[in-house]
Tab-separated table of C-alpha atoms in Angstrom:
chain	number	residue	atom	x	y	z
A	1	MET	CA	1.189	-13.348	-17.990
A	2	ALA	CA	-1.948	-15.494	-17.115
A	3	ASN	CA	-2.733	-14.181	-13.486
A	4	GLU	CA	-6.397	-14.425	-12.376
A	5	ILE	CA	-6.984	-11.470	-10.096
A	6	THR	CA	-10.425	-12.121	-8.137
A	7	ILE	CA	-12.271	-8.511	-7.650
A	8	VAL	CA	-14.613	-8.282	-4.771
A	9	THR	CA	-16.920	-5.499	-3.955
A	10	GLU	CA	-18.212	-4.244	-0.673
A	11	ALA	CA	-21.533	-5.647	-1.151
A	12	GLU	CA	-20.356	-8.944	-1.723
A	13	LEU	CA	-18.023	-8.721	1.015
A	14	ARG	CA	-20.843	-7.606	3.506
A	15	LYS	CA	-22.589	-11.152	2.289
A	16	ALA	CA	-19.419	-13.165	2.527
A	17	ILE	CA	-17.923	-11.879	6.084
A	18	PRO	CA	-20.544	-11.226	8.769
A	19	LEU	CA	-19.774	-10.050	12.151
A	20	ASP	CA	-19.929	-13.447	13.771
A	21	LEU	CA	-18.143	-15.634	16.223
A	22	ALA	CA	-16.047	-17.227	13.169
A	23	ALA	CA	-14.859	-13.473	12.513
A	24	ILE	CA	-13.898	-12.912	16.293
A	25	GLY	CA	-12.139	-16.263	16.187
A	26	VAL	CA	-9.771	-15.335	13.225
A	27	VAL	CA	-8.967	-12.114	14.922
A	28	GLU	CA	-8.360	-13.875	18.369
A	29	SER	CA	-5.991	-16.172	16.444
A	30	ALA	CA	-4.171	-13.634	14.589
A	31	PHE	CA	-3.559	-11.603	18.230
A	32	GLY	CA	-2.233	-14.978	19.367
A	33	ALA	CA	0.152	-15.220	16.479
A	34	LEU	CA	1.201	-11.823	16.980
A	35	ALA	CA	2.025	-12.502	20.520
A	36	SER	CA	4.120	-15.797	19.574
A	37	GLY	CA	6.675	-12.830	18.087
A	38	ARG	CA	6.976	-14.936	14.731
A	39	VAL	CA	4.730	-12.287	12.542
A	40	VAL	CA	6.261	-9.851	10.380
A	41	MET	CA	4.675	-6.776	10.721
A	42	PRO	CA	6.509	-3.474	9.480
A	43	PRO	CA	5.731	-0.079	10.549
A	44	ILE	CA	2.764	1.358	9.139
A	45	LEU	CA	3.072	3.787	6.129
A	46	SER	CA	1.288	7.200	6.818
A	47	MET	CA	0.823	10.276	4.578
A	48	GLU	CA	-0.811	13.520	5.071
A	49	ILE	CA	-2.840	15.478	2.430
A	50	PRO	CA	-3.087	18.695	4.615
A	51	ASP	CA	-4.989	20.511	1.842
A	52	ALA	CA	-8.003	18.267	1.935
A	53	HIS	CA	-7.897	17.330	5.876
A	54	GLY	CA	-6.961	13.884	4.660
A	55	GLU	CA	-4.475	11.012	5.357
A	56	VAL	CA	-3.849	7.424	4.134
A	57	ASP	CA	-2.479	4.847	6.061
A	58	VAL	CA	-1.014	1.456	4.430
A	59	LYS	CA	-0.585	-1.628	6.720
A	60	THR	CA	0.246	-5.121	6.365
A	61	ALA	CA	1.710	-8.275	8.127
A	62	TRP	CA	2.747	-11.663	7.280
A	63	LEU	CA	1.981	-14.736	9.394
A	64	PRO	CA	4.521	-17.589	8.862
A	65	GLY	CA	2.821	-20.541	7.461
A	66	PHE	CA	-0.098	-18.664	5.594
A	67	ASP	CA	-0.240	-18.862	1.891
A	68	GLY	CA	-1.118	-15.409	1.610
A	69	PHE	CA	-0.565	-11.252	3.150
A	70	ALA	CA	-2.918	-8.496	2.526
A	71	ILE	CA	-1.903	-4.800	2.365
A	72	LYS	CA	-4.691	-2.682	3.670
A	73	VAL	CA	-4.842	0.771	2.206
A	74	SER	CA	-7.100	3.256	4.387
A	75	PRO	CA	-7.582	6.926	3.467
A	76	GLY	CA	-9.377	9.221	5.865
A	77	PHE	CA	-10.789	12.474	4.319
A	78	PHE	CA	-12.610	13.942	7.265
A	79	ASP	CA	-14.159	16.604	5.313
A	80	ASN	CA	-16.058	14.213	3.348
A	81	PRO	CA	-19.236	14.281	5.154
A	82	LYS	CA	-19.788	17.938	3.844
A	83	LEU	CA	-19.695	16.476	0.498
A	84	GLY	CA	-22.044	13.481	1.569
A	85	LEU	CA	-19.353	11.170	1.340
A	86	PRO	CA	-17.860	8.901	4.225
A	87	SER	CA	-14.772	9.822	5.799
A	88	LEU	CA	-13.105	6.397	5.607
A	89	ASN	CA	-12.735	4.358	2.082
A	90	GLY	CA	-10.040	2.001	1.136
A	91	LEU	CA	-9.240	-1.385	-0.088
A	92	MET	CA	-7.207	-4.367	0.672
A	93	ILE	CA	-4.816	-6.392	-1.577
A	94	LEU	CA	-4.513	-10.155	-1.064
A	95	PHE	CA	-1.117	-11.391	-2.447
A	96	SER	CA	0.393	-14.921	-2.654
A	97	ALA	CA	3.093	-15.233	0.221
A	98	LYS	CA	4.790	-17.764	-2.419
A	99	THR	CA	5.239	-15.543	-5.429
A	100	GLY	CA	4.066	-11.916	-4.842
A	101	LEU	CA	1.437	-12.033	-7.327
A	102	VAL	CA	-1.856	-10.120	-6.803
A	103	GLN	CA	-4.581	-12.778	-5.874
A	104	ALA	CA	-7.660	-10.717	-5.142
A	105	LEU	CA	-8.777	-7.059	-4.616
A	106	PHE	CA	-11.120	-6.543	-1.802
A	107	LEU	CA	-12.920	-2.945	-2.590
A	108	ASP	CA	-14.406	-2.937	0.808
A	109	ASN	CA	-14.708	0.724	1.589
A	110	GLY	CA	-13.414	0.137	5.174
A	111	TYR	CA	-15.873	-2.732	5.793
A	112	LEU	CA	-13.273	-5.088	6.776
A	113	THR	CA	-11.763	-2.900	9.150
A	114	ASP	CA	-15.071	-2.176	10.821
A	115	ILE	CA	-15.571	-5.949	11.101
A	116	ARG	CA	-11.745	-6.416	12.295
A	117	THR	CA	-12.009	-3.565	15.013
A	118	ALA	CA	-15.309	-4.866	16.263
A	119	ALA	CA	-13.940	-8.191	16.589
A	120	ALA	CA	-11.088	-7.120	18.566
A	121	GLY	CA	-13.164	-5.569	21.066
A	122	ALA	CA	-15.095	-8.840	21.291
A	123	VAL	CA	-11.686	-10.644	21.915
A	124	ALA	CA	-11.069	-8.015	24.806
A	125	ALA	CA	-14.280	-8.636	26.068
A	126	LYS	CA	-14.042	-12.364	26.141
A	127	TRP	CA	-10.715	-12.292	27.823
A	128	LEU	CA	-10.793	-9.710	30.203
A	129	THR	CA	-14.627	-9.039	31.408
A	130	PRO	CA	-16.217	-10.618	34.144
A	131	ALA	CA	-18.009	-13.943	33.249
A	132	ARG	CA	-21.495	-12.125	33.627
A	133	ILE	CA	-22.548	-8.914	31.994
A	134	GLU	CA	-25.948	-7.437	32.937
A	135	THR	CA	-25.524	-3.992	31.158
A	136	ALA	CA	-22.951	-2.737	28.340
A	137	GLY	CA	-22.449	0.980	28.167
A	138	ILE	CA	-21.741	2.390	24.721
A	139	MET	CA	-19.915	5.742	24.466
A	140	GLY	CA	-20.355	7.158	20.809
A	141	THR	CA	-23.023	6.881	18.123
A	142	GLY	CA	-21.496	5.849	14.913
A	143	VAL	CA	-20.710	2.480	12.887
A	144	GLN	CA	-18.303	1.165	15.694
A	145	ALA	CA	-20.797	2.077	18.659
A	146	ARG	CA	-23.218	-0.427	16.830
A	147	LEU	CA	-20.800	-3.142	15.747
A	148	GLN	CA	-18.795	-3.035	19.038
A	149	ALA	CA	-22.179	-3.545	20.971
A	150	GLU	CA	-23.117	-6.627	18.433
A	151	ALA	CA	-19.551	-8.211	18.656
A	152	ALA	CA	-19.388	-8.206	22.647
A	153	HIS	CA	-23.017	-9.608	23.119
A	154	LEU	CA	-21.590	-12.492	20.891
A	155	VAL	CA	-19.274	-13.391	23.728
A	156	ARG	CA	-21.003	-11.500	26.598
A	157	PRO	CA	-24.973	-11.803	26.026
A	158	PHE	CA	-25.712	-8.875	28.114
A	159	ARG	CA	-29.414	-8.126	28.879
A	160	ARG	CA	-29.250	-4.389	28.604
A	161	VAL	CA	-27.335	-1.508	26.578
A	162	LEU	CA	-27.054	2.059	27.156
A	163	VAL	CA	-25.629	4.485	24.639
A	164	TRP	CA	-24.250	8.105	25.593
A	165	GLY	CA	-23.251	10.426	22.641
A	166	ARG	CA	-23.051	14.236	22.716
A	167	ASP	CA	-26.193	14.369	20.317
A	168	ARG	CA	-29.012	12.724	22.058
A	169	ALA	CA	-31.081	12.462	18.772
A	170	LYS	CA	-28.080	10.386	17.385
A	171	ALA	CA	-27.561	8.310	21.061
A	172	GLU	CA	-31.356	7.540	20.599
A	173	ALA	CA	-31.072	6.153	16.984
A	174	CYS	CA	-28.239	4.386	17.932
A	175	ALA	CA	-29.731	2.772	20.926
A	176	ALA	CA	-32.677	1.738	18.803
A	177	ASP	CA	-30.471	0.195	16.322
A	178	ILE	CA	-28.705	-1.897	18.827
A	179	GLY	CA	-31.948	-2.866	20.469
A	180	ALA	CA	-33.581	-3.966	17.411
A	181	ALA	CA	-30.352	-5.651	16.137
A	182	LEU	CA	-29.927	-7.765	19.714
A	183	GLY	CA	-33.679	-7.909	20.942
A	184	ILE	CA	-32.491	-6.370	24.419
A	185	GLU	CA	-33.396	-3.542	26.165
A	186	ALA	CA	-31.441	-0.518	24.805
A	187	ARG	CA	-31.759	3.170	25.639
A	188	ALA	CA	-29.810	6.397	25.337
A	189	ASP	CA	-28.609	7.852	28.910
A	190	GLY	CA	-27.655	11.425	28.651
A	191	ASP	CA	-25.165	11.136	31.929
A	192	PRO	CA	-22.098	9.248	30.875
A	193	ALA	CA	-21.211	8.944	34.835
A	194	ARG	CA	-24.448	7.328	35.361
A	195	LEU	CA	-23.933	5.157	32.400
A	196	VAL	CA	-20.462	3.989	33.399
A	197	ALA	CA	-21.844	3.152	37.250
A	198	GLU	CA	-24.419	0.828	35.746
A	199	SER	CA	-22.447	-0.925	33.408
A	200	GLN	CA	-19.875	-4.032	33.834
A	201	LEU	CA	-18.573	-3.263	30.321
A	202	VAL	CA	-18.223	0.161	28.602
A	203	VAL	CA	-16.885	0.387	24.990
A	204	THR	CA	-15.570	3.857	24.146
A	205	THR	CA	-15.824	4.461	20.521
A	206	THR	CA	-15.313	8.067	19.973
A	207	PRO	CA	-12.598	10.071	17.943
A	208	ALA	CA	-12.675	12.529	21.097
A	209	ARG	CA	-9.698	14.476	21.889
A	210	GLU	CA	-10.659	15.358	25.649
A	211	PRO	CA	-11.622	12.816	28.123
A	212	ILE	CA	-15.036	11.310	28.076
A	213	LEU	CA	-14.902	8.882	30.922
A	214	LYS	CA	-13.304	10.178	33.998
A	215	ALA	CA	-10.969	7.913	36.451
A	216	GLU	CA	-13.451	8.772	39.349
A	217	TRP	CA	-16.365	6.823	37.584
A	218	LEU	CA	-14.439	3.479	37.579
A	219	HIS	CA	-15.634	0.712	39.923
A	220	PRO	CA	-14.786	-3.015	40.897
A	221	GLY	CA	-15.899	-5.270	38.212
A	222	LEU	CA	-15.872	-2.785	35.360
A	223	HIS	CA	-13.991	-3.684	31.933
A	224	ILE	CA	-13.420	-0.698	29.270
A	225	THR	CA	-12.602	-1.280	25.874
B	1	MET	CA	-21.852	4.371	-2.630
B	2	ALA	CA	-21.439	5.010	-6.422
B	3	ASN	CA	-17.892	5.324	-6.922
B	4	GLU	CA	-16.354	4.208	-10.231
B	5	ILE	CA	-13.119	2.420	-10.221
B	6	THR	CA	-11.155	2.351	-13.559
B	7	ILE	CA	-9.449	-0.998	-13.803
B	8	VAL	CA	-6.270	-0.706	-16.313
B	9	THR	CA	-4.476	-3.841	-17.361
B	10	GLU	CA	-0.740	-4.050	-18.271
B	11	ALA	CA	-1.385	-4.229	-21.762
B	12	GLU	CA	-3.595	-1.290	-21.951
B	13	LEU	CA	-0.875	0.550	-19.913
B	14	ARG	CA	1.759	-0.664	-22.451
B	15	LYS	CA	-0.318	0.801	-25.246
B	16	ALA	CA	-1.196	4.121	-23.484
B	17	ILE	CA	2.182	4.775	-21.834
B	18	PRO	CA	5.096	4.458	-23.961
B	19	LEU	CA	8.765	5.279	-23.061
B	20	ASP	CA	9.115	8.503	-24.917
B	21	LEU	CA	10.218	12.322	-24.308
B	22	ALA	CA	6.676	12.952	-22.630
B	23	ALA	CA	7.368	10.313	-20.022
B	24	ILE	CA	10.864	11.357	-19.379
B	25	GLY	CA	9.313	15.086	-19.124
B	26	VAL	CA	6.903	13.996	-16.600
B	27	VAL	CA	9.559	12.062	-14.559
B	28	GLU	CA	11.811	15.354	-14.768
B	29	SER	CA	9.008	17.669	-13.615
B	30	ALA	CA	8.490	15.135	-10.446
B	31	PHE	CA	12.353	15.846	-9.558
B	32	GLY	CA	11.829	19.402	-9.857
B	33	ALA	CA	8.770	19.356	-7.557
B	34	LEU	CA	10.500	17.146	-5.114
B	35	ALA	CA	13.574	19.477	-5.073
B	36	SER	CA	11.108	22.493	-4.124
B	37	GLY	CA	10.436	20.688	-0.805
B	38	ARG	CA	6.793	20.961	-0.949
B	39	VAL	CA	6.026	17.587	-1.770
B	40	VAL	CA	4.756	15.018	0.911
B	41	MET	CA	6.791	11.980	0.768
B	42	PRO	CA	6.711	9.416	3.640
B	43	PRO	CA	9.340	6.850	4.103
B	44	ILE	CA	8.705	3.381	2.121
B	45	LEU	CA	6.746	0.499	3.788
B	46	SER	CA	8.922	-2.498	3.528
B	47	MET	CA	8.115	-5.966	4.666
B	48	GLU	CA	10.243	-9.184	3.844
B	49	ILE	CA	8.801	-12.678	3.578
B	50	PRO	CA	11.977	-14.579	4.155
B	51	ASP	CA	10.467	-18.098	3.800
B	52	ALA	CA	9.867	-17.221	0.003
B	53	HIS	CA	13.038	-14.979	-0.387
B	54	GLY	CA	10.427	-12.197	-1.183
B	55	GLU	CA	9.882	-8.636	-0.041
B	56	VAL	CA	7.417	-6.124	-0.871
B	57	ASP	CA	7.668	-2.284	-1.052
B	58	VAL	CA	4.790	0.441	-0.814
B	59	LYS	CA	5.694	3.946	-1.902
B	60	THR	CA	3.656	6.956	-2.368
B	61	ALA	CA	3.840	10.872	-2.487
B	62	TRP	CA	2.039	13.859	-3.138
B	63	LEU	CA	2.545	16.886	-5.089
B	64	PRO	CA	0.582	19.804	-3.887
B	65	GLY	CA	-1.939	21.135	-6.480
B	66	PHE	CA	-2.495	17.616	-7.803
B	67	ASP	CA	-5.746	16.284	-7.905
B	68	GLY	CA	-4.601	12.870	-7.193
B	69	PHE	CA	-2.002	10.778	-5.781
B	70	ALA	CA	-0.899	6.942	-6.285
B	71	ILE	CA	0.266	4.415	-3.938
B	72	LYS	CA	2.500	1.654	-5.739
B	73	VAL	CA	3.065	-1.793	-4.254
B	74	SER	CA	5.695	-3.578	-5.665
B	75	PRO	CA	6.473	-7.095	-4.576
B	76	GLY	CA	9.896	-8.691	-5.487
B	77	PHE	CA	9.985	-12.582	-5.080
B	78	PHE	CA	13.421	-13.310	-6.087
B	79	ASP	CA	12.957	-17.158	-6.688
B	80	ASN	CA	9.986	-16.678	-8.914
B	81	PRO	CA	12.243	-16.946	-12.201
B	82	LYS	CA	12.714	-20.833	-11.221
B	83	LEU	CA	8.841	-20.981	-11.096
B	84	GLY	CA	8.824	-19.381	-14.706
B	85	LEU	CA	7.339	-16.361	-13.136
B	86	PRO	CA	8.861	-12.481	-13.210
B	87	SER	CA	10.746	-11.597	-9.875
B	88	LEU	CA	8.786	-7.981	-9.824
B	89	ASN	CA	5.092	-7.624	-10.060
B	90	GLY	CA	2.552	-5.358	-8.360
B	91	LEU	CA	0.162	-2.775	-8.992
B	92	MET	CA	-0.730	1.029	-8.602
B	93	ILE	CA	-3.554	2.545	-6.991
B	94	LEU	CA	-4.983	6.049	-7.926
B	95	PHE	CA	-6.843	8.221	-5.382
B	96	SER	CA	-8.422	11.464	-5.222
B	97	ALA	CA	-6.428	13.942	-3.208
B	98	LYS	CA	-9.623	15.660	-2.534
B	99	THR	CA	-11.984	12.776	-1.097
B	100	GLY	CA	-9.403	9.725	-0.904
B	101	LEU	CA	-11.669	7.799	-3.297
B	102	VAL	CA	-10.144	5.002	-5.444
B	103	GLN	CA	-10.327	6.079	-8.805
B	104	ALA	CA	-8.257	3.533	-10.628
B	105	LEU	CA	-6.289	0.597	-10.283
B	106	PHE	CA	-3.306	0.325	-12.650
B	107	LEU	CA	-2.522	-3.617	-12.686
B	108	ASP	CA	0.794	-3.042	-14.523
B	109	ASN	CA	2.861	-5.684	-13.086
B	110	GLY	CA	5.839	-3.519	-12.802
B	111	TYR	CA	5.688	-1.842	-16.070
B	112	LEU	CA	5.201	1.819	-14.977
B	113	THR	CA	8.103	1.126	-12.610
B	114	ASP	CA	9.856	0.240	-15.473
B	115	ILE	CA	9.423	3.191	-17.351
B	116	ARG	CA	9.803	5.448	-14.554
B	117	THR	CA	13.275	3.889	-13.927
B	118	ALA	CA	14.317	4.600	-17.501
B	119	ALA	CA	12.924	7.961	-17.588
B	120	ALA	CA	14.985	8.841	-14.719
B	121	GLY	CA	18.050	7.532	-16.255
B	122	ALA	CA	17.188	9.851	-19.092
B	123	VAL	CA	16.708	12.645	-17.219
B	124	ALA	CA	20.251	12.121	-15.456
B	125	ALA	CA	21.700	11.819	-19.077
B	126	LYS	CA	19.919	15.115	-20.089
B	127	TRP	CA	21.224	17.253	-17.490
B	128	LEU	CA	24.766	15.683	-16.569
B	129	THR	CA	26.044	14.257	-19.501
B	130	PRO	CA	28.334	15.805	-22.122
B	131	ALA	CA	26.310	17.088	-24.952
B	132	ARG	CA	27.459	14.955	-27.322
B	133	ILE	CA	27.641	11.064	-26.613
B	134	GLU	CA	29.258	8.784	-29.483
B	135	THR	CA	29.229	5.341	-27.576
B	136	ALA	CA	27.009	4.122	-24.626
B	137	GLY	CA	27.827	1.201	-22.682
B	138	ILE	CA	25.205	-0.771	-20.888
B	139	MET	CA	26.319	-2.985	-17.961
B	140	GLY	CA	23.734	-5.695	-17.530
B	141	THR	CA	21.328	-7.511	-19.904
B	142	GLY	CA	17.824	-7.668	-18.594
B	143	VAL	CA	14.828	-5.236	-18.915
B	144	GLN	CA	16.417	-2.239	-17.670
B	145	ALA	CA	19.373	-2.650	-19.998
B	146	ARG	CA	17.339	-2.443	-23.088
B	147	LEU	CA	14.916	0.600	-21.413
B	148	GLN	CA	17.828	2.562	-20.274
B	149	ALA	CA	19.420	2.543	-23.640
B	150	GLU	CA	16.280	3.555	-25.168
B	151	ALA	CA	15.642	6.246	-22.880
B	152	ALA	CA	19.123	7.694	-22.978
B	153	HIS	CA	18.984	7.532	-26.719
B	154	LEU	CA	16.079	9.836	-26.744
B	155	VAL	CA	17.896	12.746	-24.880
B	156	ARG	CA	21.239	11.827	-26.223
B	157	PRO	CA	21.242	10.093	-29.775
B	158	PHE	CA	24.327	7.966	-29.557
B	159	ARG	CA	25.641	6.407	-32.513
B	160	ARG	CA	26.885	3.204	-31.247
B	161	VAL	CA	26.113	0.801	-28.065
B	162	LEU	CA	28.309	-1.456	-26.206
B	163	VAL	CA	26.727	-3.969	-24.011
B	164	TRP	CA	28.520	-6.123	-20.933
B	165	GLY	CA	26.959	-9.069	-19.058
B	166	ARG	CA	28.333	-11.786	-17.119
B	167	ASP	CA	26.500	-14.332	-19.455
B	168	ARG	CA	27.968	-13.574	-22.886
B	169	ALA	CA	24.965	-15.079	-24.839
B	170	LYS	CA	22.329	-12.630	-22.706
B	171	ALA	CA	24.774	-9.725	-23.716
B	172	GLU	CA	24.475	-10.735	-27.330
B	173	ALA	CA	20.772	-10.941	-27.457
B	174	CYS	CA	20.384	-7.770	-25.397
B	175	ALA	CA	22.886	-5.717	-27.909
B	176	ALA	CA	20.709	-7.415	-30.781
B	177	ASP	CA	17.549	-5.992	-29.219
B	178	ILE	CA	18.739	-2.392	-28.586
B	179	GLY	CA	20.613	-2.222	-31.896
B	180	ALA	CA	17.199	-3.157	-33.671
B	181	ALA	CA	14.995	-0.885	-31.469
B	182	LEU	CA	17.250	2.096	-32.033
B	183	GLY	CA	18.818	1.509	-35.708
B	184	ILE	CA	22.215	1.892	-34.576
B	185	GLU	CA	25.501	-0.485	-34.211
B	186	ALA	CA	25.265	-2.652	-31.056
B	187	ARG	CA	27.547	-5.187	-29.833
B	188	ALA	CA	28.481	-7.245	-26.833
B	189	ASP	CA	31.833	-6.661	-25.385
B	190	GLY	CA	33.292	-9.000	-23.202
B	191	ASP	CA	35.696	-6.732	-21.433
B	192	PRO	CA	33.983	-4.095	-19.019
B	193	ALA	CA	37.196	-2.074	-18.824
B	194	ARG	CA	37.172	-1.464	-22.633
B	195	LEU	CA	33.371	-0.674	-22.757
B	196	VAL	CA	33.984	2.028	-19.951
B	197	ALA	CA	37.042	3.458	-22.133
B	198	GLU	CA	34.976	3.739	-25.326
B	199	SER	CA	31.689	5.274	-23.787
B	200	GLN	CA	30.751	8.644	-22.664
B	201	LEU	CA	27.775	7.379	-21.153
B	202	VAL	CA	27.715	4.066	-18.861
B	203	VAL	CA	24.682	2.671	-17.510
B	204	THR	CA	24.964	0.248	-14.783
B	205	THR	CA	21.597	-2.270	-14.514
B	206	THR	CA	22.558	-5.127	-12.469
B	207	PRO	CA	21.462	-6.030	-8.913
B	208	ALA	CA	25.267	-6.762	-8.396
B	209	ARG	CA	26.702	-7.018	-4.844
B	210	GLU	CA	30.391	-6.672	-5.757
B	211	PRO	CA	31.725	-3.634	-7.976
B	212	ILE	CA	31.406	-4.306	-11.617
B	213	LEU	CA	32.976	-0.954	-12.562
B	214	LYS	CA	36.198	0.090	-11.194
B	215	ALA	CA	37.370	3.492	-10.052
B	216	GLU	CA	40.335	3.249	-12.054
B	217	TRP	CA	38.508	2.888	-15.497
B	218	LEU	CA	36.896	6.195	-15.143
B	219	HIS	CA	38.277	9.190	-17.635
B	220	PRO	CA	37.271	12.463	-18.107
B	221	GLY	CA	34.072	13.098	-20.172
B	222	LEU	CA	32.307	10.045	-18.804
B	223	HIS	CA	29.141	9.927	-17.207
B	224	ILE	CA	27.687	6.969	-15.185
B	225	THR	CA	24.204	6.471	-14.406
């Protein structure tokens, strides 16, 4: 059977799909379609591999009218950093919605998920935050801390960013990265209550299982993603 | 990240994985492991694409002790034959069960599923049929009709095969194929009741939604897969 399958690597995807207003617009449209109720979206398939502190999630959906649909396979193996490997990997598979034939494999190692997640934060900021943001606060110091700041800045170009994390050195590094990427004032703040007090937009980007942001810190004119 | 992914095509898989006693043994072991209760096997992810009379199923499982696990993605688009395409396609993805990294892509277009399904029939025949089968009856004329006959013959080398199908010409062609593959007497039989009466093993391999085999045709010493 002559079925051409396009294979796209992470490096190629990073060049082709930047985090920009176009990506945010695509995610915004998808939320709109989902809200219309016509999207077909089955429950997630999720499997645990307890021996390796791992799990794998498979997600898909189909938007009527689209020629294709993707299936995303996301493994999370949380002991990987001890081996010098990232926790999250995975790939996406693009199928024809007319014939079910595989059209492309996106070997993205989670990059497309990173972009989608940050873009979703920007959609929330676009629709839910005050029109003018002076200061954005980022809680967390990982990939999403950086990407959420960049995405939110595209829709609400704030003047200053504050970063809090449990590890002060990581918070400093994250703030430096965001400041350089956006060309704005950026610094780490060791006091999360003060970070929230000074921000109009706060993005939480940690896997914390205990609260890191307290209800009593909330103030009028604050949006939290 | 230097992660080598092996990509294996359908043609390569057809050479590497024949339907033989080894394949049947693997499927038999998997059933044994499943019966032990230690296998991790989440519910199937299933999505319908009603506009194209299509669906896609995603299946996975992990056997403790194994270094890897596979995720199978099986689209079924039942109008494809009108386009000259097979209804079933898909691929399997092999992951490390230690790190979650993708190790291999098996672009099998459903071939591995065909082999697994036939091997499962042979496991049933090995454990549940009388020790001696003179005649096997196959109801259906598609890929599984042929493969189920071949697989069952590996564990119960019968002397004769009868094939029934709604389309007499397809039944004749299927019987000819099975006879040639196994080197035994093989013919189409237009009367399903007679086929069942003369067989000790009957395999039903159709997508029929109405009964094609009636309870009153059953007789002592008959196994049905």
